[in-house]
Short mmCIF file of C-alpha atoms in Angstrom, two decimals:
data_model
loop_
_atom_site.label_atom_id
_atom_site.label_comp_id
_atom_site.label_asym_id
_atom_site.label_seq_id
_atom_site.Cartn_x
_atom_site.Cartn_y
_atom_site.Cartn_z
CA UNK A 210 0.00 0.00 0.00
CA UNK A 211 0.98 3.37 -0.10
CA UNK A 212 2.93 5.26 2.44
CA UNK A 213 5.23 8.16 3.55
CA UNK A 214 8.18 8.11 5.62
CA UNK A 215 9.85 11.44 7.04
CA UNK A 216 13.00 11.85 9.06
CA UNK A 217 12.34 11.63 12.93
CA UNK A 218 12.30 14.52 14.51
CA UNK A 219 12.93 17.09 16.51
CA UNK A 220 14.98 19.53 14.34
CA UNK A 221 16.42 21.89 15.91
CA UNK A 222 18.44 25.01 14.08
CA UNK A 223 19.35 28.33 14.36
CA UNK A 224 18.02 30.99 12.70
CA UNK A 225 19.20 31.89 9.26
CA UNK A 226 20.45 28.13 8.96
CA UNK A 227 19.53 25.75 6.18
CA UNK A 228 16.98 23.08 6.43
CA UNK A 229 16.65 20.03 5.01
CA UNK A 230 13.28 17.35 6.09
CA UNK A 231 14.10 14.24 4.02
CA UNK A 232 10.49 12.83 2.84
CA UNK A 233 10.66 9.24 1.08
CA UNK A 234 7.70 7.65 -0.34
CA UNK A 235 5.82 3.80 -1.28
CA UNK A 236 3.24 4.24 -4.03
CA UNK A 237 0.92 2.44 -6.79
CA UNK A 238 1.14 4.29 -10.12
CA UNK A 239 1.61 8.67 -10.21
CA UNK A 240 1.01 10.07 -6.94
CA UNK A 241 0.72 13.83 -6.02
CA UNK A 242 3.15 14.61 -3.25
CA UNK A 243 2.19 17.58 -0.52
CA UNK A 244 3.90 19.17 2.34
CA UNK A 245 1.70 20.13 5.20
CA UNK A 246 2.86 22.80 8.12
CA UNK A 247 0.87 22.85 11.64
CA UNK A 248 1.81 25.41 13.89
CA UNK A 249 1.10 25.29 17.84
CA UNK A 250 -2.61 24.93 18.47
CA UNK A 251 -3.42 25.13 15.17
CA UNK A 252 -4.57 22.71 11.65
CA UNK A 253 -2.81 22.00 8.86
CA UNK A 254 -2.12 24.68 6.29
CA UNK A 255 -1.16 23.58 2.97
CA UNK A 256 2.52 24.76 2.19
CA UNK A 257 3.61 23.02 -1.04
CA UNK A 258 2.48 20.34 -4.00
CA UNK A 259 3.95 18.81 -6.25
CA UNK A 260 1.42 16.36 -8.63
CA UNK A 261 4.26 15.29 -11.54
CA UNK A 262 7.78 14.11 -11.42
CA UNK A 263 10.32 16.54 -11.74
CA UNK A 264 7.69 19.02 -10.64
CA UNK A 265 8.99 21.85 -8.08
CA UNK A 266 6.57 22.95 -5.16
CA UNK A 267 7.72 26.19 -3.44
CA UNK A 268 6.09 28.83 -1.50
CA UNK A 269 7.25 31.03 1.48
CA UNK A 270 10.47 30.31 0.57
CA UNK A 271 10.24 26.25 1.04
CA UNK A 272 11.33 24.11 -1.75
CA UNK A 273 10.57 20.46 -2.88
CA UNK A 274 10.74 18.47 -5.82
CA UNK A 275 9.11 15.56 -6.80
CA UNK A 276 12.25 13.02 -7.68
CA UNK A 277 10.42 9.92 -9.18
CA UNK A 278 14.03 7.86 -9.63
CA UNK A 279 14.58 8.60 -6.02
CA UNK A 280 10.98 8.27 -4.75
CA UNK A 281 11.46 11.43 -2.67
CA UNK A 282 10.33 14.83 -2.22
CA UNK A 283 12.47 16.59 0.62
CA UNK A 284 11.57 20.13 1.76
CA UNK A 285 14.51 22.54 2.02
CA UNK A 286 14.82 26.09 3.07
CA UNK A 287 18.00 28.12 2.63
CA UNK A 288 17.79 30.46 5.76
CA UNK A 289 15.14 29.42 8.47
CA UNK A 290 13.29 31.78 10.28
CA UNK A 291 12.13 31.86 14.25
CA UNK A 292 8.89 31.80 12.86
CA UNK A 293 9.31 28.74 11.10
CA UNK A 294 8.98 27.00 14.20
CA UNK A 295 5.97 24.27 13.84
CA UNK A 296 5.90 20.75 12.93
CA UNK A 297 6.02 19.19 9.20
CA UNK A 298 4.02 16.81 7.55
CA UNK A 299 5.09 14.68 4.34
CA UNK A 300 1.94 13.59 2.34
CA UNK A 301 0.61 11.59 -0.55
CA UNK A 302 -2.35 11.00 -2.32
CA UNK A 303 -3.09 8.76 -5.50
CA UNK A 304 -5.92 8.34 -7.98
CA UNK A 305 -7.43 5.52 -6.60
CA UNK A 306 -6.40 6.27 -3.10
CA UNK A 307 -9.36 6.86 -0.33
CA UNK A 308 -7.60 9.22 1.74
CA UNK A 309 -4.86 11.49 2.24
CA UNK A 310 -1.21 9.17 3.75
CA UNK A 311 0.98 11.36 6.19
CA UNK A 312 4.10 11.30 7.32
CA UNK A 313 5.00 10.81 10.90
CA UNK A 314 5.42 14.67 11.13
CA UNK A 315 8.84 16.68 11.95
CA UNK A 316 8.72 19.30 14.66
CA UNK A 317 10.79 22.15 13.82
CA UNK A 318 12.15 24.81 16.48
CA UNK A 319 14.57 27.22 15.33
CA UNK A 320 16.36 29.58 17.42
CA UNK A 321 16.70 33.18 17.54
CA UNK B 1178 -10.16 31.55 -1.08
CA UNK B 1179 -9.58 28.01 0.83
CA UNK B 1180 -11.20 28.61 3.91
CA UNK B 1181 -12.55 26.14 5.55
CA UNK B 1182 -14.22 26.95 9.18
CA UNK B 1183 -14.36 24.77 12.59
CA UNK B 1184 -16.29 25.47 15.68
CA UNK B 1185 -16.21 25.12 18.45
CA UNK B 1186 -12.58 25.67 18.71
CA UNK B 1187 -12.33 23.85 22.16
CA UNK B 1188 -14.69 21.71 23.82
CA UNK B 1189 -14.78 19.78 27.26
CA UNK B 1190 -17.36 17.15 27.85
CA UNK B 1191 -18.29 14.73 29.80
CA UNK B 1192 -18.48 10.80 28.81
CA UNK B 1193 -22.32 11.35 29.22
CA UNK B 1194 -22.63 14.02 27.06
CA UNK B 1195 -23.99 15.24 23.59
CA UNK B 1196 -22.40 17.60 21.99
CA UNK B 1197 -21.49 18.24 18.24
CA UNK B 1198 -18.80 19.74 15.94
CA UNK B 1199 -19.56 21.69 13.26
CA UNK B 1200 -17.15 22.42 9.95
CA UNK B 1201 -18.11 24.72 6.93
CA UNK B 1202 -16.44 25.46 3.36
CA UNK B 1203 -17.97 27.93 0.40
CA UNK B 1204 -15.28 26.66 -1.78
CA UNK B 1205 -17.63 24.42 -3.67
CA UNK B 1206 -16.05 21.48 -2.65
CA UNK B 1207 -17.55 18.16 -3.12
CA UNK B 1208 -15.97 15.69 -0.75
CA UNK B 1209 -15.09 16.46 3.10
CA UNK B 1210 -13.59 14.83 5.58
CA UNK B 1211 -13.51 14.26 9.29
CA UNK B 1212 -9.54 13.33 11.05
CA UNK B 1213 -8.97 12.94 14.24
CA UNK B 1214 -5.30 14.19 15.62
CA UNK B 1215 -3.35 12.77 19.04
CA UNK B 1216 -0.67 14.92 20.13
CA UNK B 1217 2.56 14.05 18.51
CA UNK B 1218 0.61 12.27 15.76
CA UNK B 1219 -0.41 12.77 12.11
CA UNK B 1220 -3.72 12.83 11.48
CA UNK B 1221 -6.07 9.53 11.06
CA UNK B 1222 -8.91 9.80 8.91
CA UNK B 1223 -12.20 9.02 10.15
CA UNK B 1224 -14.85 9.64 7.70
CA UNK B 1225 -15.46 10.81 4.39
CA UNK B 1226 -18.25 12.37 2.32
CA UNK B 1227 -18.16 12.43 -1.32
CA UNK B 1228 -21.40 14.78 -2.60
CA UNK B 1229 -22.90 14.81 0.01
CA UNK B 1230 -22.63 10.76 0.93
CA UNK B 1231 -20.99 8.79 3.32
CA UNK B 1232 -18.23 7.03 1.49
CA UNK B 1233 -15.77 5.95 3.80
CA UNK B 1234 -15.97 4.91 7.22
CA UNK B 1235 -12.85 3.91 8.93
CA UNK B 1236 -14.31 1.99 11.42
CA UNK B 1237 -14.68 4.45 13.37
CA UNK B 1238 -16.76 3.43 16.62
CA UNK B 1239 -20.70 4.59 16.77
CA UNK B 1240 -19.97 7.03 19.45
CA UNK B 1241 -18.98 9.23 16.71
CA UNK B 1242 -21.64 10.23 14.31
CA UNK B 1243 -20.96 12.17 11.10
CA UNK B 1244 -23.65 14.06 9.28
CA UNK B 1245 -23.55 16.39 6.18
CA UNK B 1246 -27.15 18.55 6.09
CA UNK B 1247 -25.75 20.26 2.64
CA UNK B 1248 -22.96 20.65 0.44
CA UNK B 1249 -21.19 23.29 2.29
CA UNK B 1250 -21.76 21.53 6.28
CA UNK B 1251 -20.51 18.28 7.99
CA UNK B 1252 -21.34 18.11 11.38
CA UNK B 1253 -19.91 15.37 13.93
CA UNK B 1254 -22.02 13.96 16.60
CA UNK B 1255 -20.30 12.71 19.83
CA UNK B 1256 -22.58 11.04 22.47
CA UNK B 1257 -21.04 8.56 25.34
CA UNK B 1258 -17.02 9.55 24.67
CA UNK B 1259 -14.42 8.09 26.19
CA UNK B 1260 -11.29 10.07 27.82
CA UNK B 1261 -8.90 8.48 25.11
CA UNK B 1262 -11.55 10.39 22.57
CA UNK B 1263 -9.43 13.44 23.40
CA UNK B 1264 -7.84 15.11 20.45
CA UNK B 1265 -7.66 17.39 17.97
CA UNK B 1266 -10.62 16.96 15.71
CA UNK B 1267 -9.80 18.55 11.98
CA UNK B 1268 -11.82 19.03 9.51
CA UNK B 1269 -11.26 19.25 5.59
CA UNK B 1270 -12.53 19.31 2.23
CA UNK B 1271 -11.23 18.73 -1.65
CA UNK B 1272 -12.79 19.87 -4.68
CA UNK B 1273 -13.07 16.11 -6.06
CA UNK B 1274 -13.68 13.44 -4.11
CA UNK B 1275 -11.69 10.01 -3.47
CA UNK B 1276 -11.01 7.82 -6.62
CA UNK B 1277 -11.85 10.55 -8.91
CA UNK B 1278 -8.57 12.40 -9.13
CA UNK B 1279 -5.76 14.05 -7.24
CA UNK B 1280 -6.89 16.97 -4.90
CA UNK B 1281 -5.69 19.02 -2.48
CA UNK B 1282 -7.33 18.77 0.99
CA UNK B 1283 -7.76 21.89 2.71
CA UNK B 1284 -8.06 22.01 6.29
CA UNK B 1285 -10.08 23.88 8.80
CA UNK B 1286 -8.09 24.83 12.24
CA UNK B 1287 -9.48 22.02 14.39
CA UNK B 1288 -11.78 21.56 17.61
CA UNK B 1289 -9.71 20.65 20.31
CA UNK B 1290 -11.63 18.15 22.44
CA UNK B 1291 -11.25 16.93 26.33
CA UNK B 1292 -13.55 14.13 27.45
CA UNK B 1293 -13.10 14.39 31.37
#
């Protein structure tokens, strides 16, 4: 079946630093590839997608691309902010898929 | 706009209790969806309408009842809870549904739930 697997947490950096969450996915046939972001006391707010290989998702200065070869889509960031602090969610979701697979989730503090 | 709306944002109960969530979109959305999030946890789906119809049901125990009055409401009925029912309950909907194509799922910001 299909699933996600993210790099265990916590991540801790300082501000300004780079970051890299390595996301590695299991998947039937094309699926579209997400990154989720869920700050304290709060849902999930859609940062990135990807839904083809080779496809780039950015926003807000967050990076990922779909790498079909490599079955991965890790989110990078070239200079973290304190604000940046939440936790990260890898997802997936296919054609025929019922539902939405998440990763385990990476909490992210960075430091002033 | 990808709003999607929860409320109430927190709510304590007791296990004899009826009480009921409530989650709204104007997106035009056709399928919604009910997860339920433990601390420290992704979140677990729970159930899923697809216009307007219950299509997925994670056996989810009958404590929890989900409704959906219209297109734009899904409602969640919680009678006779248990303390381990505590959780963040999130909400969110797609534009197609399940097994139709690849959507997005946007979500609301959650009703935080303690069953004392």
């Amino acid at each position: 079946g299909n699933s996600v697997t993210q790099m265990e947490g916590p991540v801790t950096l300082s501000e300004e630093a780079f970051l890299t969450i390595n996301c590695t996915y299991t998947a039937t046939g094309y699926p579209s590839l997400f990154w989720y972001v869920q700050y304290p006391g709060e849902g999930l707010q859609l940062l990135l997608k990807a839904t083809k290989a080779d496809d780039k998702g950015s926003n807000k200065g967050f990076e990922a691309t779909y790498r079909k070869e490599t079955t991965s889509f890790h989110l990078e960031k070239g200079s973290v902010q304190v604000s940046d602090s939440a936790v990260y969610f890898c997802a997936l979701s296919s054609y025929n898929n019922n539902d939405m697979r998440f990763g385990a989730g990476t909490r992210l503090t960075v430091k002033p | 706009d990808t709003e999607v709306t929860q409320t109430p944002k927190h709510l304590v109960m007791g296990m004899t209790n009826k009480k009921s969530l409530k989650c709204e979109q104007h997106m035009g959305h056709r399928a919604m969806y009910w997860y339920k999030q433990k601390a420290k946890k992704p979140p677990e789906l729970m159930f899923v309408y697809s216009y307007e119809k219950l299509s997925i049901n994670e056996s989810v125990p009958s404590r929890f009842s989900p409704e959906c009055p219209n297109s734009s409401l899904l409602n969640l009925h919680l009678h006779a809870l248990q303390p381990e029912d505590s959780a963040l309950y999130l909400c969110a909907s797609s534009r197609g549904v399940p097994g139709e194509g690849l959507e997005t799922q946007y979500f609301g910001p959650g009703t935080r739930l303690l069953v004392l």
